[in-house]
PDB file of C-alpha atoms in Angstrom:
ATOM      1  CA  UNK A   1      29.595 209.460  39.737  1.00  0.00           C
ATOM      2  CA  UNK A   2      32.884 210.898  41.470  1.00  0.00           C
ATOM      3  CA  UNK A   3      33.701 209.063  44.674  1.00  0.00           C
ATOM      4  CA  UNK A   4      36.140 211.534  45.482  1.00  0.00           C
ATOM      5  CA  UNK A   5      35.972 215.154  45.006  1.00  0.00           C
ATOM      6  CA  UNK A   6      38.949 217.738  45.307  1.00  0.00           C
ATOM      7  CA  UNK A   7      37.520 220.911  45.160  1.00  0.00           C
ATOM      8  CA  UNK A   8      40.381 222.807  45.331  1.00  0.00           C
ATOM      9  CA  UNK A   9      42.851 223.287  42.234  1.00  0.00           C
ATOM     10  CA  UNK A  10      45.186 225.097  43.724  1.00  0.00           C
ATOM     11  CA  UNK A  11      45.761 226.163  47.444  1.00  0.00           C
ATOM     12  CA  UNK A  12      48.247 229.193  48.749  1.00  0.00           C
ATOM     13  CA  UNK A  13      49.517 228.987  52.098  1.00  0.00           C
ATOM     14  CA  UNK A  14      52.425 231.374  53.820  1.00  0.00           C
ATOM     15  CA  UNK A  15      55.211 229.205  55.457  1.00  0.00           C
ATOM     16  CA  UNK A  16      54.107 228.447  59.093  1.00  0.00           C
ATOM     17  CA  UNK A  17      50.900 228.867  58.241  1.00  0.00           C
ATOM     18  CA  UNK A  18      48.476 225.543  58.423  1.00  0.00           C
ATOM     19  CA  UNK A  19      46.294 224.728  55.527  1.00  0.00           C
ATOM     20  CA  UNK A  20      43.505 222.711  54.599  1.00  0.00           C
ATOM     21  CA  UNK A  21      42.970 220.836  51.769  1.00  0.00           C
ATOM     22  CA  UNK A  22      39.322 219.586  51.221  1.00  0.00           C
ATOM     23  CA  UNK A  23      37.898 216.004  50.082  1.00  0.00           C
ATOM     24  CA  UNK A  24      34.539 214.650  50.311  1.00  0.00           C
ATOM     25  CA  UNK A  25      33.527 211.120  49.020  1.00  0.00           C
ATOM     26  CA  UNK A  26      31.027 208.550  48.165  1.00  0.00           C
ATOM     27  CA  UNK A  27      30.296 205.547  48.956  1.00  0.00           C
ATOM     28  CA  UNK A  28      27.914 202.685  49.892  1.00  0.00           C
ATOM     29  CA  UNK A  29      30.116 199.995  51.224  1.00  0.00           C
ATOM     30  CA  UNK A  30      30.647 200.326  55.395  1.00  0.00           C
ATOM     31  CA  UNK A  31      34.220 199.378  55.326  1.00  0.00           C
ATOM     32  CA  UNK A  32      36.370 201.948  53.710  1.00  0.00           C
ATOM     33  CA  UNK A  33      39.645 203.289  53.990  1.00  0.00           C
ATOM     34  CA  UNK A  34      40.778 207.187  53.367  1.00  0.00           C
ATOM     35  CA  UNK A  35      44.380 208.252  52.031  1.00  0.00           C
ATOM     36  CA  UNK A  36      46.282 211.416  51.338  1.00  0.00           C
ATOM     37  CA  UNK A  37      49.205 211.393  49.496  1.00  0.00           C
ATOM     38  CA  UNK A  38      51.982 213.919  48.648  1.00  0.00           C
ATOM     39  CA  UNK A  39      53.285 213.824  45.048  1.00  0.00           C
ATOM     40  CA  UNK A  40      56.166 216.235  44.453  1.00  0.00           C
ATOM     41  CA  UNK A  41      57.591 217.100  40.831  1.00  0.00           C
ATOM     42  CA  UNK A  42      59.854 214.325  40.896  1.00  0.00           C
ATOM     43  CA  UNK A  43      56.387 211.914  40.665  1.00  0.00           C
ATOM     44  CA  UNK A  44      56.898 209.539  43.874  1.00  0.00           C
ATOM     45  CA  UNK A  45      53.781 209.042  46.174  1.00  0.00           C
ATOM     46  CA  UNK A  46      54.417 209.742  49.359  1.00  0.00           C
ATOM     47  CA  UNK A  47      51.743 208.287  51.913  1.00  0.00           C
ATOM     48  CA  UNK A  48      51.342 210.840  54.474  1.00  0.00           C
ATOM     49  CA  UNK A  49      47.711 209.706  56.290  1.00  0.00           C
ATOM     50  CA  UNK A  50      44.971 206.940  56.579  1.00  0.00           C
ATOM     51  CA  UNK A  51      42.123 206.978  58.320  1.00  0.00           C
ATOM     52  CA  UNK A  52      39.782 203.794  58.511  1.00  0.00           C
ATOM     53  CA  UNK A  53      35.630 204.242  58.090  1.00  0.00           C
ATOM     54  CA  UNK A  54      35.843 202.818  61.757  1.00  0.00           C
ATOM     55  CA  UNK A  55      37.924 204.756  63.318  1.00  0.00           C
ATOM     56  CA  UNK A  56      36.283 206.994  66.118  1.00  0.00           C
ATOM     57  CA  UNK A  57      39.463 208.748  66.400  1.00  0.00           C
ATOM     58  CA  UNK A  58      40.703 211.668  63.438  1.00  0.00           C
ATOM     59  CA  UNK A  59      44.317 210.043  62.168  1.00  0.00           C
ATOM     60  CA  UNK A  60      47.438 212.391  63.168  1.00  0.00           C
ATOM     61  CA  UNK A  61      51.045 211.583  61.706  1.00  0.00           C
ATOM     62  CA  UNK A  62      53.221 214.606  63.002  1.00  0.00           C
ATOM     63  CA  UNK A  63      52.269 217.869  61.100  1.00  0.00           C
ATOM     64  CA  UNK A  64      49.049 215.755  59.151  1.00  0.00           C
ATOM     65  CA  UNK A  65      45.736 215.729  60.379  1.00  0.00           C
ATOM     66  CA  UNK A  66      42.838 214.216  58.859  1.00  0.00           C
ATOM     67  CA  UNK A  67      39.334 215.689  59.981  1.00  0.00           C
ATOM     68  CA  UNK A  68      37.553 212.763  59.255  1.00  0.00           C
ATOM     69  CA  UNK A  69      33.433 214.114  59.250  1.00  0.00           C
ATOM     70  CA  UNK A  70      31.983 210.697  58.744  1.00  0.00           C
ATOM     71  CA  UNK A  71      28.423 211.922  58.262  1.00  0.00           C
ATOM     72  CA  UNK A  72      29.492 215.083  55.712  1.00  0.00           C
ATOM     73  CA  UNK A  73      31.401 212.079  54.068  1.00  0.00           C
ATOM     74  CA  UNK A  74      34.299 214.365  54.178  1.00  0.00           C
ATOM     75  CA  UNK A  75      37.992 213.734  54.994  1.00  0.00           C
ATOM     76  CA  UNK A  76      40.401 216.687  54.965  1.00  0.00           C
ATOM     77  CA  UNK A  77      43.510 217.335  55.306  1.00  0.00           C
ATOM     78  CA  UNK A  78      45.009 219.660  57.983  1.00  0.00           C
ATOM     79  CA  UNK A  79      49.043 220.414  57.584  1.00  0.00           C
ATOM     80  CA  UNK A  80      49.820 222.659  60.324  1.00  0.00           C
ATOM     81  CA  UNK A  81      53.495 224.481  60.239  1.00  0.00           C
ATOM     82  CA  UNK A  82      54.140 224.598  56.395  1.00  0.00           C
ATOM     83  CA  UNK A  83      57.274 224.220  55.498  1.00  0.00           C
ATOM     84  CA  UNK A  84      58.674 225.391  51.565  1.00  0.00           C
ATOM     85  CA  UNK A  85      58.821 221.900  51.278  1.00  0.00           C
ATOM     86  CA  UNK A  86      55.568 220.773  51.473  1.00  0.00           C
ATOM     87  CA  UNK A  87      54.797 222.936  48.191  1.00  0.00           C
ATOM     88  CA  UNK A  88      53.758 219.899  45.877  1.00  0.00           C
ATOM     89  CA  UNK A  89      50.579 217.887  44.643  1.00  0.00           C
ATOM     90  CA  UNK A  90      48.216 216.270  47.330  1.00  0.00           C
ATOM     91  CA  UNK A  91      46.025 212.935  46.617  1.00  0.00           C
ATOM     92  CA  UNK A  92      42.498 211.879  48.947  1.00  0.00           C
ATOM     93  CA  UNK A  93      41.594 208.513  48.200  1.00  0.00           C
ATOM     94  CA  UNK A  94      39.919 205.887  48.805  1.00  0.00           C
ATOM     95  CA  UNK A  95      40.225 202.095  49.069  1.00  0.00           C
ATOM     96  CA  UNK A  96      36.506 200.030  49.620  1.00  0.00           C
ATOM     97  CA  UNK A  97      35.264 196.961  50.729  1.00  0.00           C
ATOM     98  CA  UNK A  98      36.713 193.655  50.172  1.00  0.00           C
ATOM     99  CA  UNK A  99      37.052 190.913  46.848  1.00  0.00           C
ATOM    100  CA  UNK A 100      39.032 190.563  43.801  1.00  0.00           C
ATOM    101  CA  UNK A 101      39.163 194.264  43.674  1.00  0.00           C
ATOM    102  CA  UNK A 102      39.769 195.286  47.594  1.00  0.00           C
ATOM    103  CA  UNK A 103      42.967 196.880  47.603  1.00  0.00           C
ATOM    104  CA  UNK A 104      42.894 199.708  44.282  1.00  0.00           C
ATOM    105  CA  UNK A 105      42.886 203.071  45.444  1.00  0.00           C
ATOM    106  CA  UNK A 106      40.190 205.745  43.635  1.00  0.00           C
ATOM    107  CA  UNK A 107      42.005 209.149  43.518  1.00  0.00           C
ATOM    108  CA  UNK A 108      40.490 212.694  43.341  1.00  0.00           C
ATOM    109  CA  UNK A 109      41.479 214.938  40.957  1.00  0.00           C
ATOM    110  CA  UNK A 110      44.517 216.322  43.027  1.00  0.00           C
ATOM    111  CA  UNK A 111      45.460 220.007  44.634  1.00  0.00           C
ATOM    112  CA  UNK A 112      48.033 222.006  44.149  1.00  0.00           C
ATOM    113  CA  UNK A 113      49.837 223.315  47.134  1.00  0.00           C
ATOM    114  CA  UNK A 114      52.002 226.056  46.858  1.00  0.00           C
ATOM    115  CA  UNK A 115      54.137 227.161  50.292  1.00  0.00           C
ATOM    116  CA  UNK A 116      54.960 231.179  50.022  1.00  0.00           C
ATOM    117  CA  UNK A 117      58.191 232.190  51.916  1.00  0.00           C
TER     118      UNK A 117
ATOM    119  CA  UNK B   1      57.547 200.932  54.682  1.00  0.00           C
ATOM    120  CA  UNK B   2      57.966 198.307  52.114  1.00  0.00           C
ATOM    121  CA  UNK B   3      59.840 198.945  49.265  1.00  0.00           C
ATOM    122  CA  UNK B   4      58.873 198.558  45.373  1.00  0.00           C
ATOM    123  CA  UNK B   5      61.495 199.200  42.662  1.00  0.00           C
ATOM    124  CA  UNK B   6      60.421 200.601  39.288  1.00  0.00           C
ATOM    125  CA  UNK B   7      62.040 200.712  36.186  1.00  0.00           C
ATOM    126  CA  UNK B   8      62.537 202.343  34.248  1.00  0.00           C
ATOM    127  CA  UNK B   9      61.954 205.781  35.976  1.00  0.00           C
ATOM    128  CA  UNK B  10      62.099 207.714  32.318  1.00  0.00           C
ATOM    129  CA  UNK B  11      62.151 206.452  28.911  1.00  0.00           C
ATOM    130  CA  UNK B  12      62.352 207.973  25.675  1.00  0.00           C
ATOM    131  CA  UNK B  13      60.914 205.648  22.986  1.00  0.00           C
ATOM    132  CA  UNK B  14      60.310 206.015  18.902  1.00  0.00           C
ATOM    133  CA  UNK B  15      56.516 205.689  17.490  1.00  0.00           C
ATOM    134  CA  UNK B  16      55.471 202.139  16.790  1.00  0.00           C
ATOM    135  CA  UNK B  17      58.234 200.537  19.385  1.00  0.00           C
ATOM    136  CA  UNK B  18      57.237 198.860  22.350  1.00  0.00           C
ATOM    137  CA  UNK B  19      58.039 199.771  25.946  1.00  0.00           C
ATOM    138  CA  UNK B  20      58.569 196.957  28.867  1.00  0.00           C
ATOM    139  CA  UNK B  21      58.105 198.896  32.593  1.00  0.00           C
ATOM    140  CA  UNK B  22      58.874 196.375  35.329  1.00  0.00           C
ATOM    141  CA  UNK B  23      57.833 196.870  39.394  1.00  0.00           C
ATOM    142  CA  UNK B  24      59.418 194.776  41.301  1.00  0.00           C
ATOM    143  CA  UNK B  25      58.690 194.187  45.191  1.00  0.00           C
ATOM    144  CA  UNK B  26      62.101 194.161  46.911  1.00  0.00           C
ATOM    145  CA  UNK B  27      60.978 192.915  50.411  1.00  0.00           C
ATOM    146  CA  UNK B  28      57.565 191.195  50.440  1.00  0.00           C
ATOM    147  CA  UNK B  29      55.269 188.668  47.967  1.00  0.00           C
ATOM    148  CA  UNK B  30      52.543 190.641  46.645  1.00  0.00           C
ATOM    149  CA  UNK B  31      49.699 188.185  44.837  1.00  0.00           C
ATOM    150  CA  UNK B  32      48.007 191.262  43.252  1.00  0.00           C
ATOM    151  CA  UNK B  33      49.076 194.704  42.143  1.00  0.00           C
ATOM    152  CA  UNK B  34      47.870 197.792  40.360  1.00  0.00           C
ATOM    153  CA  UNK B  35      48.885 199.715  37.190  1.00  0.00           C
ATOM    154  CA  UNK B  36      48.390 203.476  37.138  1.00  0.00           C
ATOM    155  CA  UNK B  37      48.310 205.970  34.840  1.00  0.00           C
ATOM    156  CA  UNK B  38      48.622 209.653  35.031  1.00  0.00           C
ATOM    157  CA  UNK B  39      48.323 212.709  32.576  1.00  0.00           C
ATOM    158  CA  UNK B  40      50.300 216.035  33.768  1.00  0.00           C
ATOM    159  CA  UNK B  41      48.689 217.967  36.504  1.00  0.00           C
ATOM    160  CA  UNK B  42      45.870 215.266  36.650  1.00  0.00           C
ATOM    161  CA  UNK B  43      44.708 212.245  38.565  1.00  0.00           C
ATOM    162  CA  UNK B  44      45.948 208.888  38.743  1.00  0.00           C
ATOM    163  CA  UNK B  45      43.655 206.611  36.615  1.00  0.00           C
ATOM    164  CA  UNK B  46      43.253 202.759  37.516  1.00  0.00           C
ATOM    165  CA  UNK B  47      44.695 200.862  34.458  1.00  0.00           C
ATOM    166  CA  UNK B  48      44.257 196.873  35.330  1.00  0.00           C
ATOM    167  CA  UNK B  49      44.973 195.174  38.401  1.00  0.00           C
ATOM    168  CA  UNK B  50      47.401 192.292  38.057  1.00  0.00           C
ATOM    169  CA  UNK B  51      46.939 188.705  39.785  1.00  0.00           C
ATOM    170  CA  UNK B  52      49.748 186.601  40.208  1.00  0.00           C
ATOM    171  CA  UNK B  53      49.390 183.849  37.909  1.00  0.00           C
ATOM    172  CA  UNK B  54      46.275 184.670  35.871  1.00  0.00           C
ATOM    173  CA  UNK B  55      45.441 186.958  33.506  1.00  0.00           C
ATOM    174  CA  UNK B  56      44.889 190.785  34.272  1.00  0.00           C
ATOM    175  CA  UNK B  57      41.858 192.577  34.922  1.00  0.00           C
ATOM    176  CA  UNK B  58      41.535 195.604  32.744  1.00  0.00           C
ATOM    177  CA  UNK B  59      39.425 198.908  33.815  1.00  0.00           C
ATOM    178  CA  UNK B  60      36.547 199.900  31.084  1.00  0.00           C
ATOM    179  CA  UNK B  61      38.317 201.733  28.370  1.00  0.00           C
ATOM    180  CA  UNK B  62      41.929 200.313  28.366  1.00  0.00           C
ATOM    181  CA  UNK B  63      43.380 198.330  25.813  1.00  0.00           C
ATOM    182  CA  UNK B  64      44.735 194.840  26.738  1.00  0.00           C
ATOM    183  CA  UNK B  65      46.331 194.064  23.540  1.00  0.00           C
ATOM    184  CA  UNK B  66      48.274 198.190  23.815  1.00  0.00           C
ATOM    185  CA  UNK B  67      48.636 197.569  27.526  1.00  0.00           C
ATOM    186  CA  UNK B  68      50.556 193.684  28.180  1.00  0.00           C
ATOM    187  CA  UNK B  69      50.474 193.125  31.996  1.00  0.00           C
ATOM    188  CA  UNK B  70      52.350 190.362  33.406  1.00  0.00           C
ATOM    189  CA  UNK B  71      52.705 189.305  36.745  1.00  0.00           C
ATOM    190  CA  UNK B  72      54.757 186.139  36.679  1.00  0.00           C
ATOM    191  CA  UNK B  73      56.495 185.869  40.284  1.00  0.00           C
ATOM    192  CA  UNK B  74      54.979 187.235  43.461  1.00  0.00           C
ATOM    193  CA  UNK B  75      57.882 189.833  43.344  1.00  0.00           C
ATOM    194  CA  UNK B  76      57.329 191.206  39.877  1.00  0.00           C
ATOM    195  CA  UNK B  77      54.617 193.113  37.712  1.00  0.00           C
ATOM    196  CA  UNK B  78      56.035 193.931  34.211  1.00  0.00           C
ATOM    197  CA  UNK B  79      53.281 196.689  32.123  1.00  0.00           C
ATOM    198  CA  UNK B  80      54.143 196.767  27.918  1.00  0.00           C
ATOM    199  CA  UNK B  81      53.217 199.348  26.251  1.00  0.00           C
ATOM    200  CA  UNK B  82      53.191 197.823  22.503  1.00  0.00           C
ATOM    201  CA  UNK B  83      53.382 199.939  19.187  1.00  0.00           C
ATOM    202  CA  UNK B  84      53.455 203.111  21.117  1.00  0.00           C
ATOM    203  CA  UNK B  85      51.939 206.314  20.188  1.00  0.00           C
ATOM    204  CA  UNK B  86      52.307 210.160  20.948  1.00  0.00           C
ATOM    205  CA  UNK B  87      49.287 209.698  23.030  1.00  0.00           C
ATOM    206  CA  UNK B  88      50.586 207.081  25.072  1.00  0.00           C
ATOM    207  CA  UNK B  89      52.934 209.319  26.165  1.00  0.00           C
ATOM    208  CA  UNK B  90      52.092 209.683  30.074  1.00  0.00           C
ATOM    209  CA  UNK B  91      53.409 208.832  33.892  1.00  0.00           C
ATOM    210  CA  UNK B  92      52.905 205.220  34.650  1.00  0.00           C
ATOM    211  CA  UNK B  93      52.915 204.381  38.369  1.00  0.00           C
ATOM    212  CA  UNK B  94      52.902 200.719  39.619  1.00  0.00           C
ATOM    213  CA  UNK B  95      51.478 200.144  43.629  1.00  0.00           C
ATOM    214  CA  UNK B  96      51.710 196.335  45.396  1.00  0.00           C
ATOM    215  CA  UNK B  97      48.482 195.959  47.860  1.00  0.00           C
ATOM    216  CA  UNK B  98      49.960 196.212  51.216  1.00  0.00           C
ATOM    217  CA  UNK B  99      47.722 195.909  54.694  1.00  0.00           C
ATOM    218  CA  UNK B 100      44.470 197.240  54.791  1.00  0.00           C
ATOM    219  CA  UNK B 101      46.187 200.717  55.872  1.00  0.00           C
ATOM    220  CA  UNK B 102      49.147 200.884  53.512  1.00  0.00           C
ATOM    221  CA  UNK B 103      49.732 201.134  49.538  1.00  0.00           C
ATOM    222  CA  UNK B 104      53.038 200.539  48.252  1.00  0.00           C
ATOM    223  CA  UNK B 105      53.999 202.679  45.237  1.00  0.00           C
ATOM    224  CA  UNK B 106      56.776 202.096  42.381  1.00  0.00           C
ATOM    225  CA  UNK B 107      58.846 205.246  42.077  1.00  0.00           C
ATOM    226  CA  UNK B 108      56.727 205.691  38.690  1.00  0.00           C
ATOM    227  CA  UNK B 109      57.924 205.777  34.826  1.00  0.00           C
ATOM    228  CA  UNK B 110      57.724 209.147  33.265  1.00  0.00           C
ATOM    229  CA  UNK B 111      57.562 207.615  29.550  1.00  0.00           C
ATOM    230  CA  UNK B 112      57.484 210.227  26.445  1.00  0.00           C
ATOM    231  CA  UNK B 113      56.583 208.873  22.908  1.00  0.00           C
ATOM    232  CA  UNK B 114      58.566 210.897  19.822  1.00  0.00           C
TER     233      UNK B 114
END
């Protein structure tokens, strides 16, 4: 079963716009953690958010927001202000529980943000 | 952040040679650390995850005799691709385990087999 679903392929947004890009998950284990990253052409990931299954509060890091709908099992990502800049590929994912395996991140299949002057 | 050096970022290799990537953690000991993999325009795929010191633990479906992982030092993960093939061709992307909050990527290693 997917644990982390990116329904969106591909996402158009007008520069200073904000946009939201969509994840929902799955999982059993009470501990979790939620990332988004930004991969540009050039391949790097670049962390941009995390949000911890405990956290009452929704993460903000400057323009990135994460509404974080713990019951919908949902965890999406608000950019507000796009910039031409942000145009790139954007990772949810998730890191569970503890062990030998705590620590490996399960992506989702991706979306592609494009910023339109 | 901490900082994770990858190398090399592209390589261009002939069928049937073998390819050594290394990920090295610049500032910080890392007892474990992941191997990625990822096709264009698709998701990263868990390859193995790497223990310092013992052998690695390979996800259902990848080869551990194709795919050499060795994580010999606390600051270094080396990933061989051996007798490479056209269909190995792919982005490989290394990541140390940081704090629970954090995950420390390589700059990744764009590798195309001819």
């Amino acid at each position: 079963a997917q644990k982390i679903t990116q329904t969106q392929p591909g996402m158009f947004v007008q520069e200073k716009e904000a946009v939201t890009l969509d994840c929902t998950y799955d999982t059993s284990d009470p501990s979790y953690g939620l990332f988004w990253y930004k991969q540009p052409s050039s391949g790097e990931m670049i962390f941009l958010i995390y949000q911890g299954s405990y956290d009452e509060q929704n993460a903000t890091e400057g323009r990135y927001s994460l509404n974080f709908q713990k019951a919908r099992k949902s965890a999406n990502l608000v950019i507000s202000a796009s910039q031409l800049g942000d145009s790139a590929m954007y990772f949810c994912a998730m890191r569970e529980g503890r062990g030998t395996s705590y620590g490996k991140l399960t992506f989702g299949q991706g979306t592609i943000l494009t910023v339109h002057p | 952040g901490a900082v994770v050096s990858q190398h090399p970022s592209r390589v261009i290799c002939k069928s049937g040679t073998s390819v050594k990537i290394e990920c090295r953690s610049l500032d910080f000991q890392a007892t474990t650390m992941f191997w990625y993999r990822q096709f264009p325009k698709q998701s990263l795929m868990l390859m193995a995850t790497s223990n310092e010191g013992s052998k690695a633990t390979y996800e259902q479906g990848v080869e551990k005799d194709k795919f050499l992982i060795n994580h010999a030092s606390l600051t270094l993960s080396t990933l061989t691709v051996t007798s490479a093939h056209p269909e190995d061709s792919s982005f490989y992307i290394c990541s140390f385990k940081g704090d629970p909050t954090e995950a420390f990527f390589g700059q990744g290693t764009r590798l195309t087999v001819v």
